[in-house]
Amino acid sequence: MDIAILGTGPVGTTLAAGLSAAGHRVAVGTRDPTATRARTEPGPFGTPPFSAFLDAHPSVCLCTFAEAAAGAEVVVNATTGHVSLEVLALAGPENLEGKVLLDVSNPLDFSRGMPPTLTVCNDDSLGEQIQRAFPGARVVKALNTVTAGLMTAPRALADGDHTLFLCGDDPAAKATVRRILQEDLGWLDVLDLGGISMARGTEMYLPLWVRLFGALGTPMFSVKVVR
Amino acid sequence: MDIAILGTGPVGTTLAAGLSAAGHRVAVGTRDPTATRARTEPGPFGTPPFSAFLDAHPSVCLCTFAEAAAGAEVVVNATTGHVSLEVLALAGPENLEGKVLLDVSNPLDFSRGMPPTLTVCNDDSLGEQIQRAFPGARVVKALNTVTAGLMTAPRALADGDHTLFLCGDDPAAKATVRRILQEDLGWLDVLDLGGISMARGTEMYLPLWVRLFGALGTPMFSVKVVR
């Protein structure tokens, strides 16, 4: 499939590498491709500059948000939550129309110190805000409950014996995402929670996630729903 | 130990039975013991009236919130979140002074329909509200992430291979609660998240919990933190 990844951070590069390795044609969207390509300083988490990623993954192309989305069947929102709506607007509603929009983002607010709070929660969620803002897109929320390193390598932890959540209003879009998660990325336990409003549940798990990160001293953990 | 359980709902009766069976002297506190004892209708979840519980557990005594707390070393808040602060005030700050206060409650708001929202979240929690309102109590939040039936029988699910969270500001109080959880109730994996503000994390897990309940069709599930 043609897959667009919006965002060049650790989540975007990890998903671009993983989905490219699985045989998909991947275009990574960024605000200004020339500027992104010219950057030589490391990323915010000490990751190599994006040009090094491109050199190592010659089949992945870098273009604008709109160009990436225009050519894709599946668009992945891998941006940080506070810019997601703006970035999707730059991608263009016309380029999202009818597309599967896999939303990996979390509405984390670091402006009030650590641990972060959420910019939206309780009676709304970022997943729902995105679905409302782009009604033509078929939003599926998934992968937002694990660190980037586990998204594409779930078996790196307990041989994959942990759970990923999925929700969205469109059954066919969820089936597409489930196939990607299970067949391309190797997830064994993908639990469908229901419609996109269920994103309130998975996004509100993040305050527990960041505290577990603090208590465990590593982001390489996940939860298994034991039932 | 002398343990007071505040609340006569499914959580209160389950904990009273479990802690009594473990050899503790248990007093259950209620608003009006005479009225509670006289009730003949089933509880809100179809549970037997409290008098039937008392008949089956003759060593458990029923008294007022204040009487129960006054005689206890450990006080358990097993009330629904929206009355917890009021009930603890009825128990009396003087009867909570220096005591371990195990807070099992969740700030669930059912008034806006299902699934419930939270009355407090994101930048505060019910656990913290309780600690602030009763600074002399040594509040420990735990057991609020599982259904009553699992609190005292964790091995009923996957032979106990799942995780319980614990947080609070007082290390000795946490050690007391950890002993109760592990030695009396049989929990195998008790994860200390840190101070009482970590209750924001475990309480904000509830919106995911209620959605998992909906998706799985049973409350007999739990999460294992895989690390």
XYZ file of C-alpha atoms in Angstrom:
454
model
C 0.000 0.000 0.000
C 0.929 3.653 -0.292
C 1.275 4.968 3.239
C 1.886 8.551 4.322
C 3.502 9.223 7.668
C 2.954 12.756 8.932
C 5.780 13.687 11.274
C 9.536 13.148 11.353
C 10.035 12.531 15.071
C 10.885 9.183 16.706
C 7.348 7.854 16.077
C 7.336 8.937 12.435
C 10.757 7.494 11.642
C 10.078 4.253 13.503
C 6.791 3.701 11.670
C 8.300 4.735 8.328
C 11.107 2.206 8.787
C 8.777 -0.562 9.975
C 6.125 -0.120 7.304
C 8.747 0.271 4.585
C 10.445 -2.942 5.742
C 7.032 -4.655 5.541
C 6.918 -3.818 1.820
C 4.784 -0.669 1.761
C 5.639 2.431 -0.238
C 6.176 5.072 2.418
C 6.169 8.850 2.030
C 7.007 10.928 5.068
C 5.338 14.317 5.224
C 6.925 17.363 6.837
C 6.270 21.094 6.922
C 9.286 22.047 4.822
C 11.112 19.107 3.176
C 14.145 21.187 2.251
C 14.591 22.417 5.821
C 14.019 18.939 7.278
C 16.569 17.441 4.895
C 19.134 20.182 5.643
C 18.927 19.753 9.447
C 22.182 18.422 10.893
C 21.499 18.675 14.634
C 20.125 15.610 16.467
C 16.370 15.344 17.178
C 14.747 16.312 20.500
C 15.380 12.854 21.977
C 18.977 12.665 20.725
C 17.937 10.795 17.594
C 20.019 11.253 14.422
C 18.974 14.065 12.049
C 16.303 13.059 9.539
C 18.751 13.164 6.630
C 20.631 10.232 8.215
C 17.341 8.327 8.359
C 16.707 9.069 4.670
C 20.210 7.938 3.724
C 19.625 4.661 5.552
C 16.149 4.183 4.036
C 16.484 5.201 0.361
C 13.025 3.853 -0.544
C 11.320 6.302 1.829
C 10.605 9.668 0.263
C 10.263 12.984 2.035
C 7.701 15.532 0.865
C 5.177 18.042 2.202
C 2.281 16.932 4.388
C -0.113 17.515 1.461
C 2.019 15.660 -1.105
C 2.436 12.690 1.235
C -1.289 12.485 2.013
C -2.355 13.013 -1.613
C -0.623 9.860 -2.816
C -1.570 7.614 0.112
C -4.295 5.103 0.851
C -3.461 5.180 4.550
C -2.346 8.350 6.335
C -0.638 8.055 9.723
C -0.753 10.995 12.114
C 2.572 10.661 13.918
C 2.797 14.259 15.096
C 2.724 15.464 18.691
C -0.833 16.066 19.838
C -0.727 19.845 20.147
C 0.048 20.298 16.445
C -1.976 17.384 15.034
C -5.043 19.359 13.938
C -2.864 22.032 12.302
C -0.730 19.448 10.493
C -3.797 17.569 9.231
C -5.185 20.874 7.950
C -1.889 21.416 6.097
C -2.203 17.894 4.681
C -5.555 19.063 3.353
C -9.059 17.712 3.961
C -9.275 16.814 0.255
C -6.217 14.562 0.649
C -7.766 12.811 3.657
C -11.195 12.260 2.121
C -12.162 8.589 2.302
C -8.691 7.653 3.566
C -7.845 5.520 6.541
C -6.350 7.976 9.036
C -4.368 6.086 11.659
C -4.051 8.446 14.615
C -1.099 7.600 16.834
C -0.948 10.955 18.635
C -1.550 11.845 22.265
C -2.782 15.202 23.607
C 0.162 15.619 25.958
C 0.750 19.059 27.470
C 4.311 19.503 28.684
C 3.916 23.250 29.227
C 2.990 22.824 32.893
C 5.993 20.644 33.735
C 6.431 16.932 34.242
C 4.628 14.627 34.222
C 2.546 16.068 31.375
C -1.193 16.653 31.622
C -3.643 16.213 28.739
C -4.902 19.110 26.609
C -8.245 17.318 26.203
C -9.788 14.496 28.235
C -12.748 13.130 30.168
C -15.624 14.241 27.902
C -13.689 14.487 24.629
C -10.458 13.251 23.074
C -7.978 14.188 20.385
C -9.119 11.211 18.296
C -12.666 12.576 18.315
C -11.496 16.144 17.628
C -9.651 14.865 14.557
C -12.664 12.849 13.371
C -14.935 15.905 13.808
C -12.488 18.246 12.046
C -12.045 15.833 9.109
C -15.395 14.035 8.768
C -14.357 12.563 5.403
C -11.418 10.729 6.955
C -11.905 7.303 8.499
C -10.039 7.788 11.783
C -8.677 4.784 13.639
C -6.872 5.356 16.925
C -4.133 2.865 17.728
C -0.475 2.535 18.794
C -0.738 5.567 21.130
C -0.283 3.434 24.260
C 3.261 2.198 23.626
C 6.672 3.758 23.064
C 7.868 4.085 19.453
C 10.338 1.231 19.826
C 7.543 -1.239 20.569
C 5.137 -0.067 17.859
C 6.984 -1.911 15.126
C 8.654 -4.546 17.326
C 6.051 -5.792 19.820
C 7.906 -9.104 20.146
C 10.896 -7.297 21.630
C 8.903 -7.458 24.879
C 7.706 -10.768 26.375
C 7.641 -12.266 22.880
C 4.681 -9.994 22.066
C 2.465 -11.151 24.932
C 0.833 -7.754 25.557
C -2.147 -5.838 24.256
C -2.741 -3.057 21.747
C -6.008 -1.101 21.629
C -7.844 0.027 18.533
C -10.976 2.123 18.033
C -12.789 3.991 15.307
C -16.179 4.438 13.706
C -15.443 2.722 10.373
C -15.263 -1.104 10.502
C -13.431 -1.444 7.169
C -10.829 1.130 8.229
C -10.335 -0.762 11.482
C -9.898 -4.012 9.544
C -7.194 -2.346 7.403
C -5.372 -1.071 10.484
C -5.708 -4.432 12.215
C -4.071 -6.119 9.211
C -1.194 -3.646 9.310
C -0.753 -4.148 13.059
C -0.929 -7.918 12.993
C 0.539 -8.888 9.629
C 3.077 -6.113 9.070
C 4.109 -5.143 12.582
C 3.632 -8.432 14.423
C 1.064 -7.510 17.083
C -0.568 -10.618 18.537
C -3.322 -9.175 20.752
C -5.235 -6.272 19.155
C -8.327 -5.377 21.163
C -11.131 -3.441 19.440
C -12.781 -1.124 21.981
C -15.497 0.267 19.687
C -16.116 3.696 18.163
C -13.738 6.649 18.067
C -15.066 8.010 21.395
C -13.247 5.076 22.984
C -10.106 7.146 22.308
C -10.977 8.881 25.594
C -10.040 5.639 27.300
C -6.734 5.009 25.554
C -5.632 8.663 25.709
C -6.508 8.867 29.426
C -4.280 5.840 29.990
C -1.321 8.101 29.150
C -1.132 9.729 32.609
C -0.674 6.211 33.991
C 1.807 5.399 31.201
C 4.050 8.392 31.994
C 4.000 7.442 35.708
C 4.877 3.847 34.886
C 7.727 5.189 32.740
C 8.931 7.099 35.806
C 8.557 4.155 38.179
C 10.118 1.585 35.845
C 12.847 3.840 34.450
C 12.288 2.654 30.883
C 9.623 3.171 28.210
C 10.011 -0.452 27.069
C 6.900 -1.731 28.828
C 3.328 -2.388 27.837
C 0.128 -3.685 29.386
C -1.454 -7.039 28.767
C -5.188 -7.159 29.316
C -5.528 -10.374 31.309
C -9.005 -11.859 30.779
C -5.156 -5.667 63.009
C -8.287 -3.646 63.633
C -9.549 -2.566 60.239
C -12.461 -0.249 59.491
C -14.231 -0.512 56.161
C -16.259 2.563 55.292
C -19.070 1.578 52.932
C -21.464 -1.359 52.661
C -21.558 -1.777 48.864
C -19.989 -4.612 46.880
C -16.460 -3.265 47.509
C -17.060 -2.842 51.247
C -18.566 -6.290 51.744
C -15.944 -8.004 49.598
C -13.083 -6.370 51.491
C -14.765 -6.981 54.867
C -15.143 -10.671 54.048
C -11.604 -11.003 52.676
C -9.847 -9.151 55.479
C -11.932 -10.918 58.124
C -11.059 -14.293 56.580
C -7.389 -13.256 56.740
C -7.722 -12.941 60.516
C -8.261 -9.208 60.987
C -10.918 -7.712 63.264
C -13.205 -5.880 60.857
C -15.719 -3.161 61.634
C -17.864 -1.899 58.777
C -18.932 1.726 59.045
C -22.208 3.025 57.668
C -24.240 6.223 57.980
C -27.033 4.667 60.068
C -26.325 1.121 61.316
C -29.953 0.493 62.346
C -31.240 1.451 58.892
C -28.514 -0.558 57.115
C -29.295 -3.627 59.226
C -33.067 -3.275 58.656
C -32.767 -3.065 54.851
C -34.315 -6.095 53.138
C -34.129 -5.067 49.469
C -31.118 -6.186 47.377
C -28.216 -3.772 46.806
C -27.787 -1.628 43.658
C -25.975 -4.442 41.819
C -28.457 -7.149 42.902
C -26.290 -8.126 45.871
C -28.007 -9.507 48.995
C -29.058 -6.990 51.665
C -26.317 -6.177 54.166
C -28.092 -8.058 56.983
C -27.555 -11.297 55.037
C -23.831 -10.448 54.828
C -23.733 -9.853 58.590
C -25.523 -13.143 59.281
C -22.934 -14.947 57.147
C -20.005 -13.105 58.769
C -20.791 -12.949 62.499
C -17.310 -11.697 63.419
C -17.790 -8.514 61.361
C -19.476 -5.737 63.289
C -21.531 -2.889 61.879
C -21.334 0.568 63.407
C -21.211 4.244 62.432
C -18.408 5.614 60.248
C -16.927 7.362 63.314
C -17.154 4.307 65.586
C -15.543 2.091 62.958
C -12.687 4.541 62.310
C -12.113 5.285 66.002
C -11.218 1.693 66.824
C -9.136 0.968 63.733
C -5.447 1.063 62.844
C -6.263 0.924 59.139
C -9.295 2.674 57.636
C -10.480 1.641 54.177
C -12.473 4.108 52.086
C -14.765 1.788 50.131
C -17.402 4.390 49.298
C -18.316 5.702 45.862
C -16.146 8.639 44.934
C -18.775 11.370 44.984
C -19.514 10.800 48.703
C -16.003 9.894 49.875
C -15.035 13.298 51.286
C -18.375 13.618 53.096
C -18.132 10.102 54.555
C -14.564 10.681 55.732
C -15.714 13.909 57.409
C -18.438 11.889 59.177
C -15.774 9.375 60.233
C -14.041 12.365 61.807
C -10.578 13.808 61.206
C -9.643 12.909 64.809
C -10.395 9.252 64.075
C -8.202 9.324 60.955
C -5.245 11.082 62.587
C -2.053 9.069 62.078
C -4.031 6.166 60.589
C -3.336 4.330 57.368
C -6.196 5.362 55.069
C -6.476 2.917 52.191
C -8.407 4.719 49.474
C -10.116 2.326 47.064
C -12.558 4.867 45.617
C -12.850 6.290 42.113
C -14.257 9.709 41.171
C -16.801 8.258 38.750
C -19.607 10.522 37.572
C -22.594 8.560 36.279
C -24.838 11.629 36.134
C -24.011 12.311 32.477
C -24.791 8.784 31.316
C -22.624 5.821 30.419
C -19.753 5.353 30.263
C -19.074 7.528 33.322
C -16.727 10.502 33.282
C -14.517 11.546 36.194
C -15.448 14.302 38.665
C -11.770 15.197 39.012
C -8.802 14.378 36.762
C -5.766 15.590 34.824
C -4.322 18.122 37.301
C -5.782 16.656 40.514
C -7.273 13.403 41.809
C -9.632 12.147 44.472
C -6.710 10.535 46.298
C -5.019 13.924 46.554
C -8.255 15.674 47.549
C -8.627 13.181 50.399
C -5.003 13.638 51.494
C -5.408 17.434 51.450
C -8.725 17.318 53.350
C -7.301 14.976 56.007
C -3.616 15.888 56.303
C -3.250 13.774 59.460
C -4.242 10.601 57.617
C -1.625 8.588 55.759
C -3.446 8.005 52.472
C -2.509 5.073 50.265
C -4.340 4.600 46.984
C -4.713 1.008 45.818
C -7.217 -1.592 44.591
C -9.156 1.028 42.579
C -8.184 -0.520 39.236
C -9.941 -3.879 39.599
C -13.480 -5.102 40.191
C -14.438 -6.029 43.758
C -14.358 -9.759 43.008
C -10.661 -9.591 42.125
C -9.563 -7.375 45.035
C -9.582 -10.258 47.497
C -9.115 -13.081 44.980
C -6.450 -11.991 42.471
C -5.594 -15.625 41.759
C -9.078 -16.175 40.344
C -7.626 -14.619 37.169
C -4.564 -16.080 35.405
C -3.384 -17.469 38.733
C -2.705 -13.912 39.877
C -0.398 -12.976 36.998
C -1.510 -9.328 36.782
C -0.560 -6.025 38.387
C -1.889 -3.846 41.177
C -0.793 -0.226 41.620
C -0.076 1.532 44.890
C 0.824 5.133 45.712
C 0.995 7.431 48.690
C 3.259 9.895 50.462
C 4.002 7.805 53.591
C 6.449 4.901 53.059
C 5.446 3.081 56.267
C 1.749 3.305 55.368
C 2.550 1.918 51.912
C 4.491 -0.937 53.518
C 1.457 -1.777 55.697
C -0.863 -1.765 52.684
C 1.595 -3.812 50.637
C 1.645 -6.465 53.397
C -2.169 -6.587 53.424
C -2.293 -6.857 49.637
C 0.395 -9.510 49.325
C 0.093 -11.565 52.508
C -3.621 -11.288 53.247
C -5.177 -10.913 49.811
C -2.679 -12.821 47.660
C -1.511 -10.144 45.219
C 1.736 -11.168 43.525
C 2.699 -8.032 41.576
C 2.209 -4.773 43.535
C 3.810 -1.828 41.751
C 4.640 1.305 43.767
C 4.187 4.365 41.549
C 5.332 6.983 44.067
C 3.539 9.746 45.974
C -0.204 10.298 46.257
C -0.279 12.523 43.139
C 0.302 9.299 41.194
C -3.387 8.629 41.933
C -4.038 10.826 38.876
C -2.609 7.973 36.819
C -4.557 5.109 38.371
C -7.829 7.057 38.526
C -7.472 8.171 34.894
C -7.090 4.525 33.947
C -10.763 4.099 34.897
C -12.143 5.499 31.601
C -10.154 2.752 29.856
C -11.323 0.206 32.460
C -15.015 0.955 31.880
C -14.504 0.672 28.107
C -12.681 -2.634 28.513
C -15.601 -3.799 30.671
C -17.908 -2.899 27.775
C -15.742 -4.558 25.127
C -15.065 -7.735 27.118
C -18.548 -8.074 28.637
C -17.179 -8.925 32.075
C -15.448 -7.009 34.891
C -13.255 -10.026 35.660
C -10.178 -8.691 33.892
C -7.061 -6.849 34.947
C -3.877 -5.491 33.414
C -0.435 -6.915 33.746
C 2.384 -4.431 33.328
C 4.729 -6.351 31.045
C 8.307 -5.165 31.551
